[in-house]
Coordinates of N, CA and C in Angstrom, one line a residue:
M189 N 24.8 -25.5 185.3 CA 25.1 -24.5 184.3 C 25.9 -23.3 184.9
I190 N 25.5 -22.9 186.0 CA 26.2 -21.8 186.7 C 27.7 -22.2 187.0
R191 N 27.9 -23.4 187.3 CA 29.2 -23.9 187.6 C 30.1 -23.8 186.4
I192 N 29.6 -24.1 185.2 CA 30.3 -24.0 184.0 C 30.6 -22.6 183.6
L193 N 29.6 -21.7 183.9 CA 29.9 -20.3 183.6 C 30.9 -19.7 184.5
I194 N 30.9 -20.1 185.8 CA 31.9 -19.6 186.7 C 33.3 -20.1 186.3
G195 N 33.4 -21.4 185.9 CA 34.6 -21.9 185.4 C 35.1 -21.3 184.2
L196 N 34.2 -21.0 183.2 CA 34.5 -20.4 182.0 C 35.0 -19.0 182.2
G197 N 34.4 -18.2 183.0 CA 34.8 -16.9 183.3 C 36.2 -16.8 183.9
T198 N 36.4 -17.7 184.9 CA 37.7 -17.8 185.6 C 38.8 -18.2 184.6
A199 N 38.5 -19.2 183.8 CA 39.5 -19.7 182.8 C 39.9 -18.6 181.9
I200 N 38.9 -17.9 181.4 CA 39.2 -16.8 180.4 C 40.0 -15.7 181.0
I201 N 39.6 -15.3 182.2 CA 40.3 -14.2 182.9 C 41.8 -14.6 183.2
L202 N 41.9 -15.8 183.8 CA 43.3 -16.3 184.1 C 44.1 -16.5 182.9
H203 N 43.5 -17.0 181.8 CA 44.3 -17.1 180.5 C 44.7 -15.8 180.0
L204 N 43.9 -14.8 180.0 CA 44.3 -13.5 179.5 C 45.3 -12.8 180.4
I205 N 45.2 -12.9 181.7 CA 46.1 -12.2 182.6 C 47.4 -12.9 182.8
L206 N 47.3 -14.2 183.1 CA 48.5 -14.9 183.5 C 49.1 -15.9 182.5
G207 N 48.3 -16.3 181.5 CA 48.8 -17.2 180.5 C 48.0 -18.5 180.4
W208 N 48.2 -19.3 179.4 CA 47.4 -20.4 179.1 C 47.5 -21.5 180.2
A209 N 48.6 -21.6 180.9 CA 48.8 -22.7 181.9 C 47.9 -22.4 183.1
W210 N 47.5 -21.2 183.3 CA 46.7 -20.8 184.5 C 45.2 -21.0 184.3
S211 N 44.9 -21.4 183.1 CA 43.4 -21.6 182.8 C 42.9 -22.8 183.5
I212 N 43.8 -23.6 184.1 CA 43.4 -24.8 184.9 C 42.6 -24.3 186.1
G213 N 42.8 -23.0 186.5 CA 42.0 -22.5 187.6 C 40.5 -22.4 187.3
G214 N 40.2 -22.3 186.0 CA 38.8 -22.3 185.7 C 38.2 -23.7 185.9
G215 N 38.9 -24.7 185.7 CA 38.5 -26.1 186.0 C 38.4 -26.3 187.5
I216 N 39.3 -25.8 188.2 CA 39.2 -25.9 189.7 C 38.0 -25.2 190.2
A217 N 37.7 -24.0 189.7 CA 36.5 -23.2 190.1 C 35.2 -24.0 189.8
A218 N 35.2 -24.5 188.6 CA 34.0 -25.3 188.2 C 33.9 -26.6 189.1
G219 N 35.0 -27.2 189.3 CA 34.9 -28.4 190.1 C 34.6 -28.2 191.6
M220 N 34.9 -27.1 192.1 CA 34.6 -26.8 193.5 C 33.1 -26.8 193.8
Y221 N 32.4 -26.4 192.8 CA 30.9 -26.3 193.0 C 30.1 -27.5 192.6
C222 N 30.8 -28.6 192.2 CA 30.1 -29.8 191.7 C 30.2 -30.9 192.8
R223 N 29.1 -31.6 193.0 CA 29.1 -32.7 193.8 C 29.5 -34.0 193.0
R224 N 29.0 -34.0 191.8 CA 29.2 -35.2 190.9 C 29.7 -34.7 189.6
R225 N 30.5 -35.4 188.9 CA 31.1 -35.1 187.6 C 31.7 -33.8 187.5
A226 N 32.5 -33.5 188.6 CA 33.2 -32.2 188.6 C 34.3 -32.1 187.4
W227 N 34.8 -33.3 187.1 CA 35.8 -33.3 186.0 C 35.2 -32.9 184.7
L228 N 33.9 -33.3 184.5 CA 33.2 -32.9 183.3 C 32.9 -31.4 183.2
A229 N 32.5 -30.9 184.3 CA 32.2 -29.4 184.4 C 33.5 -28.7 184.1
G230 N 34.6 -29.1 184.7 CA 35.9 -28.4 184.5 C 36.3 -28.5 183.0
G231 N 36.2 -29.7 182.5 CA 36.6 -29.9 181.1 C 35.8 -29.1 180.1
I232 N 34.5 -29.0 180.3 CA 33.6 -28.2 179.5 C 33.9 -26.7 179.6
A233 N 34.1 -26.3 180.8 CA 34.4 -24.9 181.1 C 35.7 -24.4 180.4
V234 N 36.8 -25.1 180.6 CA 38.1 -24.7 180.1 C 38.1 -25.0 178.6
G235 N 37.6 -26.1 178.2 CA 37.6 -26.4 176.7 C 36.8 -25.4 175.9
L236 N 35.7 -25.0 176.5 CA 34.8 -24.0 175.8 C 35.6 -22.6 175.8
G237 N 36.3 -22.3 176.9 CA 37.1 -21.1 176.9 C 38.2 -21.1 175.8
W238 N 38.8 -22.2 175.6 CA 39.9 -22.3 174.6 C 39.2 -22.3 173.2
A239 N 38.1 -22.9 173.1 CA 37.4 -22.9 171.8 C 37.0 -21.5 171.4
L240 N 36.6 -20.7 172.4 CA 36.2 -19.3 172.1 C 37.5 -18.5 171.7
F241 N 38.6 -18.8 172.3 CA 39.9 -18.1 171.8 C 40.2 -18.5 170.4
V242 N 40.1 -19.8 170.1 CA 40.3 -20.2 168.7 C 39.4 -19.6 167.7
A243 N 38.1 -19.5 168.1 CA 37.1 -18.9 167.2 C 37.4 -17.4 167.0
H244 N 37.8 -16.7 168.1 CA 38.1 -15.3 168.1 C 39.3 -15.1 167.1
T245 N 40.3 -16.0 167.1 CA 41.4 -15.8 166.2 C 41.0 -16.0 164.7
F246 N 40.1 -16.9 164.5 CA 39.6 -17.1 163.1 C 38.7 -15.9 162.7
I247 N 38.0 -15.3 163.6 CA 37.1 -14.1 163.2 C 38.0 -12.9 163.0
V248 N 39.0 -12.7 163.8 CA 39.8 -11.4 163.7 C 40.7 -11.5 162.5
A249 N 41.4 -12.6 162.3 CA 42.4 -12.7 161.2 C 42.3 -14.1 160.6
P250 N 41.3 -14.3 159.7 CA 41.1 -15.6 159.1 C 42.3 -16.1 158.2
E251 N 42.8 -15.2 157.3 CA 43.8 -15.6 156.4 C 45.1 -15.9 157.1
P252 N 45.6 -15.1 158.0 CA 46.9 -15.4 158.7 C 46.7 -16.7 159.6
T253 N 45.5 -16.8 160.1 CA 45.3 -18.0 161.0 C 45.4 -19.3 160.2
I254 N 44.8 -19.3 159.0 CA 44.8 -20.5 158.2 C 46.3 -20.8 157.7
R255 N 47.0 -19.8 157.4 CA 48.4 -20.0 157.0 C 49.2 -20.5 158.2
L256 N 49.0 -19.9 159.4 CA 49.7 -20.4 160.6 C 49.3 -21.9 160.9
L257 N 48.1 -22.2 160.8 CA 47.7 -23.6 161.0 C 48.4 -24.6 160.0
A258 N 48.5 -24.2 158.8 CA 49.2 -25.0 157.8 C 50.6 -25.2 158.1
I259 N 51.3 -24.1 158.6 CA 52.7 -24.2 159.0 C 52.8 -25.1 160.2
M260 N 52.0 -24.9 161.2 CA 52.1 -25.7 162.4 C 51.8 -27.2 162.1
G261 N 50.8 -27.4 161.2 CA 50.6 -28.8 160.8 C 51.8 -29.5 160.2
A262 N 52.5 -28.7 159.3 CA 53.7 -29.2 158.7 C 54.8 -29.5 159.8
M263 N 54.9 -28.6 160.8 CA 55.9 -28.8 161.8 C 55.6 -30.0 162.6
F264 N 54.3 -30.4 162.8 CA 54.0 -31.5 163.6 C 53.8 -32.8 162.8
G265 N 54.7 -33.0 161.8 CA 54.7 -34.2 161.0 C 53.7 -34.3 159.9
G266 N 53.3 -33.2 159.3 CA 52.5 -33.2 158.2 C 51.0 -33.3 158.5
L267 N 50.6 -32.9 159.7 CA 49.2 -33.0 160.1 C 48.4 -32.0 159.3
P268 N 47.1 -32.3 159.0 CA 46.3 -31.3 158.3 C 46.1 -30.1 159.3
G269 N 46.1 -28.9 158.7 CA 45.9 -27.7 159.5 C 44.7 -27.6 160.3
A270 N 43.6 -28.3 159.8 CA 42.3 -28.3 160.5 C 42.4 -29.1 161.8
L271 N 43.4 -30.0 162.0 CA 43.5 -30.7 163.2 C 44.1 -29.9 164.4
I272 N 44.8 -28.9 164.1 CA 45.5 -28.1 165.1 C 44.5 -27.4 166.1
P273 N 43.4 -26.8 165.6 CA 42.5 -26.2 166.6 C 41.8 -27.3 167.4
V274 N 41.5 -28.5 166.8 CA 40.9 -29.6 167.5 C 41.8 -30.0 168.6
V275 N 43.1 -30.2 168.3 CA 44.1 -30.6 169.3 C 44.2 -29.5 170.4
T276 N 44.2 -28.3 170.0 CA 44.3 -27.1 171.0 C 43.1 -27.2 172.0
V277 N 41.9 -27.3 171.5 CA 40.7 -27.4 172.3 C 40.7 -28.6 173.2
F278 N 41.2 -29.7 172.6 CA 41.4 -31.0 173.4 C 42.3 -30.8 174.6
V279 N 43.5 -30.1 174.3 CA 44.4 -29.9 175.4 C 43.8 -29.0 176.5
G280 N 43.0 -28.0 176.1 CA 42.3 -27.1 177.0 C 41.3 -27.9 177.8
G281 N 40.6 -28.8 177.2 CA 39.7 -29.7 177.9 C 40.3 -30.6 178.9
L282 N 41.5 -31.1 178.5 CA 42.3 -32.0 179.5 C 42.7 -31.2 180.7
L283 N 43.2 -30.0 180.5 CA 43.5 -29.1 181.6 C 42.3 -28.9 182.5
G284 N 41.1 -28.7 181.9 CA 39.9 -28.5 182.6 C 39.5 -29.7 183.4
V285 N 39.7 -30.9 182.8 CA 39.3 -32.2 183.5 C 40.2 -32.3 184.7
V286 N 41.5 -32.1 184.6 CA 42.4 -32.2 185.7 C 42.0 -31.1 186.8
G287 N 41.7 -29.9 186.4 CA 41.3 -28.9 187.3 C 40.0 -29.2 188.0
G288 N 39.0 -29.7 187.2 CA 37.8 -30.1 187.8 C 37.9 -31.2 188.9
A289 N 38.7 -32.2 188.6 CA 39.0 -33.2 189.6 C 39.7 -32.7 190.8
L290 N 40.6 -31.8 190.6 CA 41.4 -31.1 191.7 C 40.4 -30.3 192.5
G291 N 39.5 -29.5 191.9 CA 38.6 -28.7 192.6 C 37.6 -29.5 193.4
A292 N 37.2 -30.7 192.9 CA 36.3 -31.5 193.6 C 37.0 -32.1 194.8
S293 N 38.3 -32.4 194.7 CA 39.0 -33.0 195.9 C 39.3 -31.9 196.9
M294 N 39.4 -30.6 196.5 CA 39.6 -29.6 197.4 C 38.4 -29.1 198.2
N295 N 37.2 -29.4 197.6 CA 35.9 -29.0 198.2 C 35.7 -29.5 199.6
P296 N 35.9 -30.8 200.0 CA 35.7 -31.2 201.4 C 36.7 -30.5 202.4
V297 N 37.8 -30.1 201.9 CA 38.8 -29.4 202.8 C 38.4 -27.9 202.9
L298 N 38.1 -27.3 201.9 CA 37.9 -25.8 201.9 C 36.5 -25.4 202.4
T299 N 35.5 -26.3 202.2 CA 34.1 -25.9 202.6 C 34.0 -25.7 204.1
P300 N 34.5 -26.6 205.0 CA 34.5 -26.4 206.4 C 35.2 -25.1 206.8
L301 N 36.4 -24.8 206.2 CA 37.1 -23.6 206.5 C 36.3 -22.4 206.1
W302 N 35.7 -22.4 205.0 CA 34.9 -21.3 204.5 C 33.7 -21.1 205.5
N303 N 33.0 -22.1 205.9 CA 31.9 -22.0 206.8 C 32.3 -21.5 208.1
Q304 N 33.5 -21.9 208.6 CA 34.0 -21.4 209.9 C 34.4 -19.9 209.8
L305 N 35.0 -19.5 208.7 CA 35.3 -18.1 208.6 C 34.0 -17.3 208.5
R306 N 33.1 -17.8 207.7 CA 31.8 -17.0 207.5 C 31.1 -16.9 208.8
S307 N 31.0 -17.9 209.6 CA 30.3 -17.9 210.9 C 31.1 -16.9 211.9
R308 N 32.4 -16.9 211.8 CA 33.2 -16.1 212.7 C 32.9 -14.6 212.4
F309 N 32.9 -14.2 211.1 CA 32.7 -12.9 210.8 C 31.3 -12.4 210.9
S310 N 30.3 -13.3 210.7 CA 28.9 -13.0 210.8 C 28.6 -12.7 212.3
Q311 N 29.2 -13.5 213.2 CA 29.0 -13.2 214.7 C 29.5 -11.9 215.1
R312 N 30.7 -11.5 214.6 CA 31.3 -10.2 214.9 C 30.4 -9.1 214.4
S313 N 29.9 -9.2 213.2 CA 29.2 -8.1 212.7 C 27.8 -8.0 213.4
H314 N 27.2 -9.1 213.9 CA 26.0 -9.0 214.6 C 26.2 -8.4 216.0
S315 N 27.3 -8.8 216.6 CA 27.6 -8.2 218.0 C 28.0 -6.8 217.9
A316 N 28.6 -6.3 216.9 CA 29.1 -4.9 216.7 C 27.9 -4.0 216.5
I317 N 26.8 -4.5 215.9 CA 25.6 -3.7 215.6 C 24.8 -3.5 216.9
R318 N 24.8 -4.5 217.8 CA 24.0 -4.3 219.0 C 24.7 -3.4 219.9

């Protein structure tokens, strides 16, 4: 659960600061902390983040959002407007799945480096105190 919350927070922050394409970083963050099914944790984290953004849009401006969805549905070949948020969250989930798989594959490489850096700095801090 904490993995998904870390990924969700990272995805939301990156989405707000850098844009939607960077929300894949939330999937990477969620996937780095999973041993199994990292792709699922990444997909849930980023998909949930995108679902929160869609829900926020409906809460803040319901009438304009419904009109926008109808227009976007017409632009995409006459799709019903209700499918656009579903497709949006699905795309976010796919980004999270890719990010989670990438994070899981980065874990074996980054964990030894992190442990090496941590041990190096912890030795220095103990020797400086004495």
